Amino acid sequence: MLLRACSDLVCASSACPDDIDAANGWLPTDIHVRVYDSTRRFSVAVGHRLTPDSEPVLTKPTAFASRTGALTKQFTEDQGYWLPTAYDNHGPHQEYWACREHVAVMDLSALRKFEVLGPDAEALLQAALTRDIRRLSRGQVVYSAMCNEAGGIVDDCTVLRLGDNNFRFIGGDPYDGVWLRTQAERLGLNQVWIKDSTDQLHNIAVQGPASRDLLAGLIWTPPAQPALRELGWFRFLIGRLGGP
């Protein structure tokens, strides 16, 4: 509080007139300035916490950063990963039309992948999602929504059935795994394991009318799997880049 005389009155003010007066509780210290060469680069990150008690996780590059970083310096933070927003010498309009008329490749590594495994895996997803997961066959993928008890959407997602008790859940938020574990505990489903596989499954999307033709020349599939050109809607296959 500052007191000062104003003619025959005393005015009281809580405003701080300066930031160096010891009377204001300030203890100024020396300011150290470092100058770096203009070519020096420093890592940048944002800290995320899934829950108030979680350790912060810093933003990290995806597995494709060495390739995308050579094509653009325009990156944005997306759910804990640095993703390119546009590429040099092109731009969003050209990329939009490439996706509509030809083919475009996008880094979608920020999508969260969870392996849902065990005898109670189907029961958990059946309770947590709006789709009838019991009808999902092997090799099939379904789009769904994950809702809370009031019917509000926690996240939208896709679910792949890899086996009888083996599912892959793909959503947009890292909290999805926390929510699934919470529901498993609430429902008493003790024989289900929810494993975060995001860091092991960085992925790109190949989209556009020419995407199938592009991938058909790159992906080999074993005889027991359908050929990529024969892959139906909402189906998936396991293949290999190059030959057998």
PDB file of C-alpha atoms in Angstrom:
ATOM      1  CA  MET A   1       0.000   0.000   0.000  1.00  0.00           C
ATOM      2  CA  LEU A   2       1.347   3.424  -0.941  1.00  0.00           C
ATOM      3  CA  LEU A   3       0.434   6.543   1.067  1.00  0.00           C
ATOM      4  CA  ARG A   4       1.046   9.974  -0.357  1.00  0.00           C
ATOM      5  CA  ALA A   5      -0.088  13.517   0.448  1.00  0.00           C
ATOM      6  CA  CYS A   6      -2.608  15.179  -1.852  1.00  0.00           C
ATOM      7  CA  SER A   7      -2.925  18.811  -0.623  1.00  0.00           C
ATOM      8  CA  ASP A   8      -4.638  18.400   2.762  1.00  0.00           C
ATOM      9  CA  LEU A   9      -5.732  14.787   2.121  1.00  0.00           C
ATOM     10  CA  VAL A  10      -3.932  11.479   2.278  1.00  0.00           C
ATOM     11  CA  CYS A  11      -4.593   9.200  -0.690  1.00  0.00           C
ATOM     12  CA  ALA A  12      -4.226   5.425  -0.346  1.00  0.00           C
ATOM     13  CA  SER A  13      -3.413   3.334  -3.380  1.00  0.00           C
ATOM     14  CA  SER A  14      -2.561  -0.328  -3.863  1.00  0.00           C
ATOM     15  CA  ALA A  15      -0.959   0.397  -7.219  1.00  0.00           C
ATOM     16  CA  CYS A  16       2.745  -0.364  -7.444  1.00  0.00           C
ATOM     17  CA  PRO A  17       4.542   2.772  -8.650  1.00  0.00           C
ATOM     18  CA  ASP A  18       7.666   0.875  -9.662  1.00  0.00           C
ATOM     19  CA  ASP A  19       9.161  -2.585  -9.558  1.00  0.00           C
ATOM     20  CA  ILE A  20      12.521  -1.768  -7.990  1.00  0.00           C
ATOM     21  CA  ASP A  21      11.573  -0.203  -4.665  1.00  0.00           C
ATOM     22  CA  ALA A  22      12.383  -2.464  -1.710  1.00  0.00           C
ATOM     23  CA  ALA A  23       9.308  -1.064   0.061  1.00  0.00           C
ATOM     24  CA  ASN A  24       7.183  -2.956  -2.484  1.00  0.00           C
ATOM     25  CA  GLY A  25       8.779  -6.257  -1.576  1.00  0.00           C
ATOM     26  CA  TRP A  26      10.813  -6.487  -4.766  1.00  0.00           C
ATOM     27  CA  LEU A  27      14.329  -7.868  -4.607  1.00  0.00           C
ATOM     28  CA  PRO A  28      15.748  -7.192  -8.042  1.00  0.00           C
ATOM     29  CA  THR A  29      18.582  -9.406  -9.238  1.00  0.00           C
ATOM     30  CA  ASP A  30      21.008  -9.195 -12.099  1.00  0.00           C
ATOM     31  CA  ILE A  31      19.669  -9.979 -15.567  1.00  0.00           C
ATOM     32  CA  HIS A  32      21.800 -12.360 -17.587  1.00  0.00           C
ATOM     33  CA  VAL A  33      21.536 -12.125 -21.374  1.00  0.00           C
ATOM     34  CA  ARG A  34      22.893 -14.815 -23.681  1.00  0.00           C
ATOM     35  CA  VAL A  35      23.351 -14.272 -27.387  1.00  0.00           C
ATOM     36  CA  TYR A  36      23.338 -17.282 -29.717  1.00  0.00           C
ATOM     37  CA  ASP A  37      24.274 -17.696 -33.344  1.00  0.00           C
ATOM     38  CA  SER A  38      21.288 -17.313 -35.696  1.00  0.00           C
ATOM     39  CA  THR A  39      21.747 -20.873 -36.952  1.00  0.00           C
ATOM     40  CA  ARG A  40      21.357 -22.362 -33.471  1.00  0.00           C
ATOM     41  CA  ARG A  41      18.137 -24.314 -32.973  1.00  0.00           C
ATOM     42  CA  PHE A  42      16.472 -25.272 -29.708  1.00  0.00           C
ATOM     43  CA  SER A  43      13.847 -27.886 -28.971  1.00  0.00           C
ATOM     44  CA  VAL A  44      10.352 -26.627 -28.211  1.00  0.00           C
ATOM     45  CA  ALA A  45       7.726 -28.542 -26.288  1.00  0.00           C
ATOM     46  CA  VAL A  46       4.432 -28.271 -24.434  1.00  0.00           C
ATOM     47  CA  GLY A  47       3.813 -30.264 -21.265  1.00  0.00           C
ATOM     48  CA  HIS A  48       0.637 -32.373 -21.032  1.00  0.00           C
ATOM     49  CA  ARG A  49      -0.851 -34.099 -17.971  1.00  0.00           C
ATOM     50  CA  LEU A  50      -3.535 -36.761 -18.450  1.00  0.00           C
ATOM     51  CA  THR A  51      -4.655 -36.357 -14.850  1.00  0.00           C
ATOM     52  CA  PRO A  52      -3.741 -33.797 -12.168  1.00  0.00           C
ATOM     53  CA  ASP A  53      -1.403 -36.340 -10.575  1.00  0.00           C
ATOM     54  CA  SER A  54       0.285 -37.467 -13.790  1.00  0.00           C
ATOM     55  CA  GLU A  55       3.833 -36.570 -14.707  1.00  0.00           C
ATOM     56  CA  PRO A  56       3.964 -34.029 -17.553  1.00  0.00           C
ATOM     57  CA  VAL A  57       4.736 -35.451 -20.991  1.00  0.00           C
ATOM     58  CA  LEU A  58       6.525 -33.142 -23.410  1.00  0.00           C
ATOM     59  CA  THR A  59       5.677 -32.734 -27.082  1.00  0.00           C
ATOM     60  CA  LYS A  60       7.757 -34.998 -29.290  1.00  0.00           C
ATOM     61  CA  PRO A  61       8.331 -35.535 -33.008  1.00  0.00           C
ATOM     62  CA  THR A  62       6.760 -38.427 -34.856  1.00  0.00           C
ATOM     63  CA  ALA A  63       8.654 -41.225 -36.566  1.00  0.00           C
ATOM     64  CA  PHE A  64       8.267 -39.356 -39.872  1.00  0.00           C
ATOM     65  CA  ALA A  65       9.843 -36.094 -38.641  1.00  0.00           C
ATOM     66  CA  SER A  66      13.110 -36.555 -40.519  1.00  0.00           C
ATOM     67  CA  ARG A  67      11.188 -36.702 -43.816  1.00  0.00           C
ATOM     68  CA  THR A  68       8.494 -34.108 -43.124  1.00  0.00           C
ATOM     69  CA  GLY A  69      11.034 -31.752 -41.526  1.00  0.00           C
ATOM     70  CA  ALA A  70      12.953 -31.651 -44.806  1.00  0.00           C
ATOM     71  CA  LEU A  71       9.801 -30.529 -46.617  1.00  0.00           C
ATOM     72  CA  THR A  72       8.487 -27.836 -44.265  1.00  0.00           C
ATOM     73  CA  LYS A  73       9.212 -25.869 -41.120  1.00  0.00           C
ATOM     74  CA  GLN A  74       5.501 -25.304 -40.437  1.00  0.00           C
ATOM     75  CA  PHE A  75       4.615 -27.554 -37.512  1.00  0.00           C
ATOM     76  CA  THR A  76       1.892 -27.370 -34.894  1.00  0.00           C
ATOM     77  CA  GLU A  77       1.456 -29.098 -31.563  1.00  0.00           C
ATOM     78  CA  ASP A  78      -1.278 -31.731 -31.661  1.00  0.00           C
ATOM     79  CA  GLN A  79      -2.013 -33.868 -28.575  1.00  0.00           C
ATOM     80  CA  GLY A  80       1.652 -34.204 -27.640  1.00  0.00           C
ATOM     81  CA  TYR A  81       3.205 -34.487 -31.118  1.00  0.00           C
ATOM     82  CA  TRP A  82       4.596 -32.003 -33.638  1.00  0.00           C
ATOM     83  CA  LEU A  83       2.695 -32.354 -36.923  1.00  0.00           C
ATOM     84  CA  PRO A  84       3.193 -30.457 -40.210  1.00  0.00           C
ATOM     85  CA  THR A  85       0.457 -28.005 -41.150  1.00  0.00           C
ATOM     86  CA  ALA A  86       1.509 -27.366 -44.769  1.00  0.00           C
ATOM     87  CA  TYR A  87       4.458 -28.155 -47.023  1.00  0.00           C
ATOM     88  CA  ASP A  88       6.755 -25.681 -48.740  1.00  0.00           C
ATOM     89  CA  ASN A  89       6.088 -24.925 -52.420  1.00  0.00           C
ATOM     90  CA  HIS A  90       2.558 -26.277 -52.107  1.00  0.00           C
ATOM     91  CA  GLY A  91       0.169 -24.998 -49.454  1.00  0.00           C
ATOM     92  CA  PRO A  92      -3.207 -26.004 -48.058  1.00  0.00           C
ATOM     93  CA  HIS A  93      -5.209 -25.338 -51.243  1.00  0.00           C
ATOM     94  CA  GLN A  94      -3.011 -27.523 -53.426  1.00  0.00           C
ATOM     95  CA  GLU A  95      -2.951 -30.224 -50.775  1.00  0.00           C
ATOM     96  CA  TYR A  96      -6.742 -30.113 -50.511  1.00  0.00           C
ATOM     97  CA  TRP A  97      -7.193 -30.652 -54.242  1.00  0.00           C
ATOM     98  CA  ALA A  98      -4.533 -33.355 -54.280  1.00  0.00           C
ATOM     99  CA  CYS A  99      -6.598 -35.258 -51.712  1.00  0.00           C
ATOM    100  CA  ARG A 100      -9.844 -34.691 -53.621  1.00  0.00           C
ATOM    101  CA  GLU A 101      -8.538 -35.509 -57.112  1.00  0.00           C
ATOM    102  CA  HIS A 102      -5.350 -37.564 -56.719  1.00  0.00           C
ATOM    103  CA  VAL A 103      -3.675 -38.718 -53.496  1.00  0.00           C
ATOM    104  CA  ALA A 104      -2.359 -37.103 -50.322  1.00  0.00           C
ATOM    105  CA  VAL A 105      -0.283 -38.454 -47.435  1.00  0.00           C
ATOM    106  CA  MET A 106      -0.855 -37.145 -43.897  1.00  0.00           C
ATOM    107  CA  ASP A 107       0.939 -37.800 -40.632  1.00  0.00           C
ATOM    108  CA  LEU A 108      -1.716 -39.002 -38.161  1.00  0.00           C
ATOM    109  CA  SER A 109       0.653 -40.278 -35.490  1.00  0.00           C
ATOM    110  CA  ALA A 110      -1.076 -38.150 -32.857  1.00  0.00           C
ATOM    111  CA  LEU A 111      -4.073 -40.517 -32.947  1.00  0.00           C
ATOM    112  CA  ARG A 112      -4.037 -42.651 -29.797  1.00  0.00           C
ATOM    113  CA  LYS A 113      -3.833 -46.411 -30.200  1.00  0.00           C
ATOM    114  CA  PHE A 114      -4.724 -48.830 -27.420  1.00  0.00           C
ATOM    115  CA  GLU A 115      -4.532 -52.608 -27.529  1.00  0.00           C
ATOM    116  CA  VAL A 116      -7.573 -53.969 -25.654  1.00  0.00           C
ATOM    117  CA  LEU A 117      -6.795 -57.573 -24.784  1.00  0.00           C
ATOM    118  CA  GLY A 118      -8.132 -60.413 -22.664  1.00  0.00           C
ATOM    119  CA  PRO A 119     -11.331 -62.404 -21.995  1.00  0.00           C
ATOM    120  CA  ASP A 120     -13.195 -59.232 -20.920  1.00  0.00           C
ATOM    121  CA  ALA A 121     -12.035 -57.096 -23.862  1.00  0.00           C
ATOM    122  CA  GLU A 122     -15.232 -57.510 -25.888  1.00  0.00           C
ATOM    123  CA  ALA A 123     -17.438 -56.886 -22.844  1.00  0.00           C
ATOM    124  CA  LEU A 124     -15.595 -53.641 -22.055  1.00  0.00           C
ATOM    125  CA  LEU A 125     -15.893 -52.247 -25.576  1.00  0.00           C
ATOM    126  CA  GLN A 126     -19.504 -53.406 -25.806  1.00  0.00           C
ATOM    127  CA  ALA A 127     -20.305 -51.360 -22.687  1.00  0.00           C
ATOM    128  CA  ALA A 128     -18.157 -48.308 -23.495  1.00  0.00           C
ATOM    129  CA  LEU A 129     -19.051 -47.797 -27.186  1.00  0.00           C
ATOM    130  CA  THR A 130     -22.302 -47.185 -29.038  1.00  0.00           C
ATOM    131  CA  ARG A 131     -21.686 -49.922 -31.631  1.00  0.00           C
ATOM    132  CA  ASP A 132     -22.546 -53.583 -31.195  1.00  0.00           C
ATOM    133  CA  ILE A 133     -18.979 -54.839 -30.903  1.00  0.00           C
ATOM    134  CA  ARG A 134     -20.203 -58.453 -30.693  1.00  0.00           C
ATOM    135  CA  ARG A 135     -21.009 -58.305 -34.419  1.00  0.00           C
ATOM    136  CA  LEU A 136     -17.484 -57.179 -35.331  1.00  0.00           C
ATOM    137  CA  SER A 137     -15.649 -59.964 -37.172  1.00  0.00           C
ATOM    138  CA  ARG A 138     -11.925 -60.538 -37.555  1.00  0.00           C
ATOM    139  CA  GLY A 139     -10.377 -58.267 -40.146  1.00  0.00           C
ATOM    140  CA  GLN A 140     -13.167 -55.721 -39.767  1.00  0.00           C
ATOM    141  CA  VAL A 141     -12.986 -52.142 -38.485  1.00  0.00           C
ATOM    142  CA  VAL A 142     -15.921 -50.087 -37.234  1.00  0.00           C
ATOM    143  CA  TYR A 143     -16.414 -46.398 -36.506  1.00  0.00           C
ATOM    144  CA  SER A 144     -18.077 -45.601 -33.193  1.00  0.00           C
ATOM    145  CA  ALA A 145     -18.436 -43.157 -30.306  1.00  0.00           C
ATOM    146  CA  MET A 146     -17.438 -43.561 -26.686  1.00  0.00           C
ATOM    147  CA  CYS A 147     -19.989 -42.000 -24.340  1.00  0.00           C
ATOM    148  CA  ASN A 148     -20.267 -41.228 -20.651  1.00  0.00           C
ATOM    149  CA  GLU A 149     -23.165 -42.199 -18.387  1.00  0.00           C
ATOM    150  CA  ALA A 150     -25.168 -39.114 -19.422  1.00  0.00           C
ATOM    151  CA  GLY A 151     -24.812 -39.852 -23.132  1.00  0.00           C
ATOM    152  CA  GLY A 152     -22.192 -37.196 -23.777  1.00  0.00           C
ATOM    153  CA  ILE A 153     -19.411 -38.093 -26.185  1.00  0.00           C
ATOM    154  CA  VAL A 154     -16.003 -38.686 -24.642  1.00  0.00           C
ATOM    155  CA  ASP A 155     -14.408 -39.261 -28.065  1.00  0.00           C
ATOM    156  CA  ASP A 156     -15.105 -40.797 -31.444  1.00  0.00           C
ATOM    157  CA  CYS A 157     -12.993 -43.756 -32.473  1.00  0.00           C
ATOM    158  CA  THR A 158     -12.401 -46.713 -34.738  1.00  0.00           C
ATOM    159  CA  VAL A 159     -12.041 -50.270 -33.442  1.00  0.00           C
ATOM    160  CA  LEU A 160     -10.278 -53.135 -35.217  1.00  0.00           C
ATOM    161  CA  ARG A 161     -10.857 -56.763 -34.328  1.00  0.00           C
ATOM    162  CA  LEU A 162      -7.567 -58.633 -34.592  1.00  0.00           C
ATOM    163  CA  GLY A 163      -8.769 -61.782 -32.827  1.00  0.00           C
ATOM    164  CA  ASP A 164     -11.431 -63.185 -30.508  1.00  0.00           C
ATOM    165  CA  ASN A 165     -10.042 -61.268 -27.508  1.00  0.00           C
ATOM    166  CA  ASN A 166      -7.754 -58.862 -29.328  1.00  0.00           C
ATOM    167  CA  PHE A 167      -8.928 -55.378 -30.334  1.00  0.00           C
ATOM    168  CA  ARG A 168      -7.211 -52.162 -31.338  1.00  0.00           C
ATOM    169  CA  PHE A 169      -8.912 -48.942 -30.249  1.00  0.00           C
ATOM    170  CA  ILE A 170      -7.909 -45.753 -32.100  1.00  0.00           C
ATOM    171  CA  GLY A 171      -9.119 -42.380 -30.844  1.00  0.00           C
ATOM    172  CA  GLY A 172      -8.051 -38.764 -30.851  1.00  0.00           C
ATOM    173  CA  ASP A 173      -7.351 -38.106 -27.177  1.00  0.00           C
ATOM    174  CA  PRO A 174      -4.736 -39.614 -24.857  1.00  0.00           C
ATOM    175  CA  TYR A 175      -7.364 -39.614 -22.072  1.00  0.00           C
ATOM    176  CA  ASP A 176      -9.245 -42.376 -23.904  1.00  0.00           C
ATOM    177  CA  GLY A 177      -7.060 -45.005 -22.252  1.00  0.00           C
ATOM    178  CA  VAL A 178      -7.775 -43.579 -18.794  1.00  0.00           C
ATOM    179  CA  TRP A 179     -11.503 -43.633 -19.532  1.00  0.00           C
ATOM    180  CA  LEU A 180     -11.450 -47.248 -20.717  1.00  0.00           C
ATOM    181  CA  ARG A 181      -9.532 -48.353 -17.617  1.00  0.00           C
ATOM    182  CA  THR A 182     -11.990 -46.450 -15.421  1.00  0.00           C
ATOM    183  CA  GLN A 183     -14.946 -48.195 -17.069  1.00  0.00           C
ATOM    184  CA  ALA A 184     -13.303 -51.601 -16.716  1.00  0.00           C
ATOM    185  CA  GLU A 185     -12.852 -50.983 -12.988  1.00  0.00           C
ATOM    186  CA  ARG A 186     -16.398 -49.645 -12.595  1.00  0.00           C
ATOM    187  CA  LEU A 187     -17.877 -52.696 -14.343  1.00  0.00           C
ATOM    188  CA  GLY A 188     -15.692 -55.164 -12.472  1.00  0.00           C
ATOM    189  CA  LEU A 189     -14.009 -56.412 -15.656  1.00  0.00           C
ATOM    190  CA  ASN A 190     -10.748 -57.694 -14.237  1.00  0.00           C
ATOM    191  CA  GLN A 191      -9.615 -59.776 -17.212  1.00  0.00           C
ATOM    192  CA  VAL A 192      -8.875 -57.006 -19.679  1.00  0.00           C
ATOM    193  CA  TRP A 193      -5.568 -55.294 -20.408  1.00  0.00           C
ATOM    194  CA  ILE A 194      -5.481 -51.822 -22.018  1.00  0.00           C
ATOM    195  CA  LYS A 195      -2.032 -51.134 -23.412  1.00  0.00           C
ATOM    196  CA  ASP A 196      -1.034 -47.789 -24.933  1.00  0.00           C
ATOM    197  CA  SER A 197       0.706 -48.616 -28.225  1.00  0.00           C
ATOM    198  CA  THR A 198       0.750 -45.075 -29.681  1.00  0.00           C
ATOM    199  CA  ASP A 199       4.520 -44.712 -29.604  1.00  0.00           C
ATOM    200  CA  GLN A 200       4.966 -48.056 -31.374  1.00  0.00           C
ATOM    201  CA  LEU A 201       2.345 -47.358 -34.067  1.00  0.00           C
ATOM    202  CA  HIS A 202       3.106 -44.023 -35.682  1.00  0.00           C
ATOM    203  CA  ASN A 203       0.935 -43.916 -38.774  1.00  0.00           C
ATOM    204  CA  ILE A 204       0.247 -42.029 -41.967  1.00  0.00           C
ATOM    205  CA  ALA A 205      -3.032 -41.753 -43.845  1.00  0.00           C
ATOM    206  CA  VAL A 206      -3.018 -42.232 -47.616  1.00  0.00           C
ATOM    207  CA  GLN A 207      -6.211 -40.675 -48.930  1.00  0.00           C
ATOM    208  CA  GLY A 208      -7.710 -39.719 -52.268  1.00  0.00           C
ATOM    209  CA  PRO A 209      -9.078 -41.482 -55.381  1.00  0.00           C
ATOM    210  CA  ALA A 210      -5.583 -42.626 -56.425  1.00  0.00           C
ATOM    211  CA  SER A 211      -4.602 -43.923 -52.982  1.00  0.00           C
ATOM    212  CA  ARG A 212      -5.471 -47.561 -53.681  1.00  0.00           C
ATOM    213  CA  ASP A 213      -3.454 -47.567 -56.913  1.00  0.00           C
ATOM    214  CA  LEU A 214      -0.476 -46.019 -55.151  1.00  0.00           C
ATOM    215  CA  LEU A 215      -0.478 -48.525 -52.303  1.00  0.00           C
ATOM    216  CA  ALA A 216      -1.151 -51.529 -54.562  1.00  0.00           C
ATOM    217  CA  GLY A 217       2.293 -51.067 -56.066  1.00  0.00           C
ATOM    218  CA  LEU A 218       3.966 -50.801 -52.659  1.00  0.00           C
ATOM    219  CA  ILE A 219       2.218 -53.274 -50.347  1.00  0.00           C
ATOM    220  CA  TRP A 220       2.662 -57.043 -50.570  1.00  0.00           C
ATOM    221  CA  THR A 221       0.043 -59.247 -48.918  1.00  0.00           C
ATOM    222  CA  PRO A 222       0.400 -62.992 -48.226  1.00  0.00           C
ATOM    223  CA  PRO A 223      -1.893 -65.420 -50.084  1.00  0.00           C
ATOM    224  CA  ALA A 224      -4.100 -65.875 -47.004  1.00  0.00           C
ATOM    225  CA  GLN A 225      -4.909 -62.151 -47.036  1.00  0.00           C
ATOM    226  CA  PRO A 226      -6.997 -60.343 -49.664  1.00  0.00           C
ATOM    227  CA  ALA A 227      -5.019 -58.283 -52.165  1.00  0.00           C
ATOM    228  CA  LEU A 228      -5.024 -54.572 -51.454  1.00  0.00           C
ATOM    229  CA  ARG A 229      -7.064 -53.808 -54.585  1.00  0.00           C
ATOM    230  CA  GLU A 230      -9.725 -56.226 -53.291  1.00  0.00           C
ATOM    231  CA  LEU A 231      -9.944 -54.738 -49.796  1.00  0.00           C
ATOM    232  CA  GLY A 232     -13.561 -53.898 -48.960  1.00  0.00           C
ATOM    233  CA  TRP A 233     -15.002 -50.977 -47.029  1.00  0.00           C
ATOM    234  CA  PHE A 234     -14.253 -50.955 -43.298  1.00  0.00           C
ATOM    235  CA  ARG A 235     -11.855 -53.859 -43.643  1.00  0.00           C
ATOM    236  CA  PHE A 236      -8.149 -54.020 -42.972  1.00  0.00           C
ATOM    237  CA  LEU A 237      -5.289 -56.281 -43.926  1.00  0.00           C
ATOM    238  CA  ILE A 238      -1.768 -56.984 -42.763  1.00  0.00           C
ATOM    239  CA  GLY A 239       0.823 -56.479 -45.459  1.00  0.00           C
ATOM    240  CA  ARG A 240       4.440 -55.582 -46.002  1.00  0.00           C
ATOM    241  CA  LEU A 241       6.209 -52.792 -47.821  1.00  0.00           C
ATOM    242  CA  GLY A 242       7.976 -54.322 -50.823  1.00  0.00           C
ATOM    243  CA  GLY A 243       8.046 -57.993 -51.657  1.00  0.00           C
ATOM    244  CA  PRO A 244       7.704 -61.076 -49.462  1.00  0.00           C
TER     245      PRO A 244
END
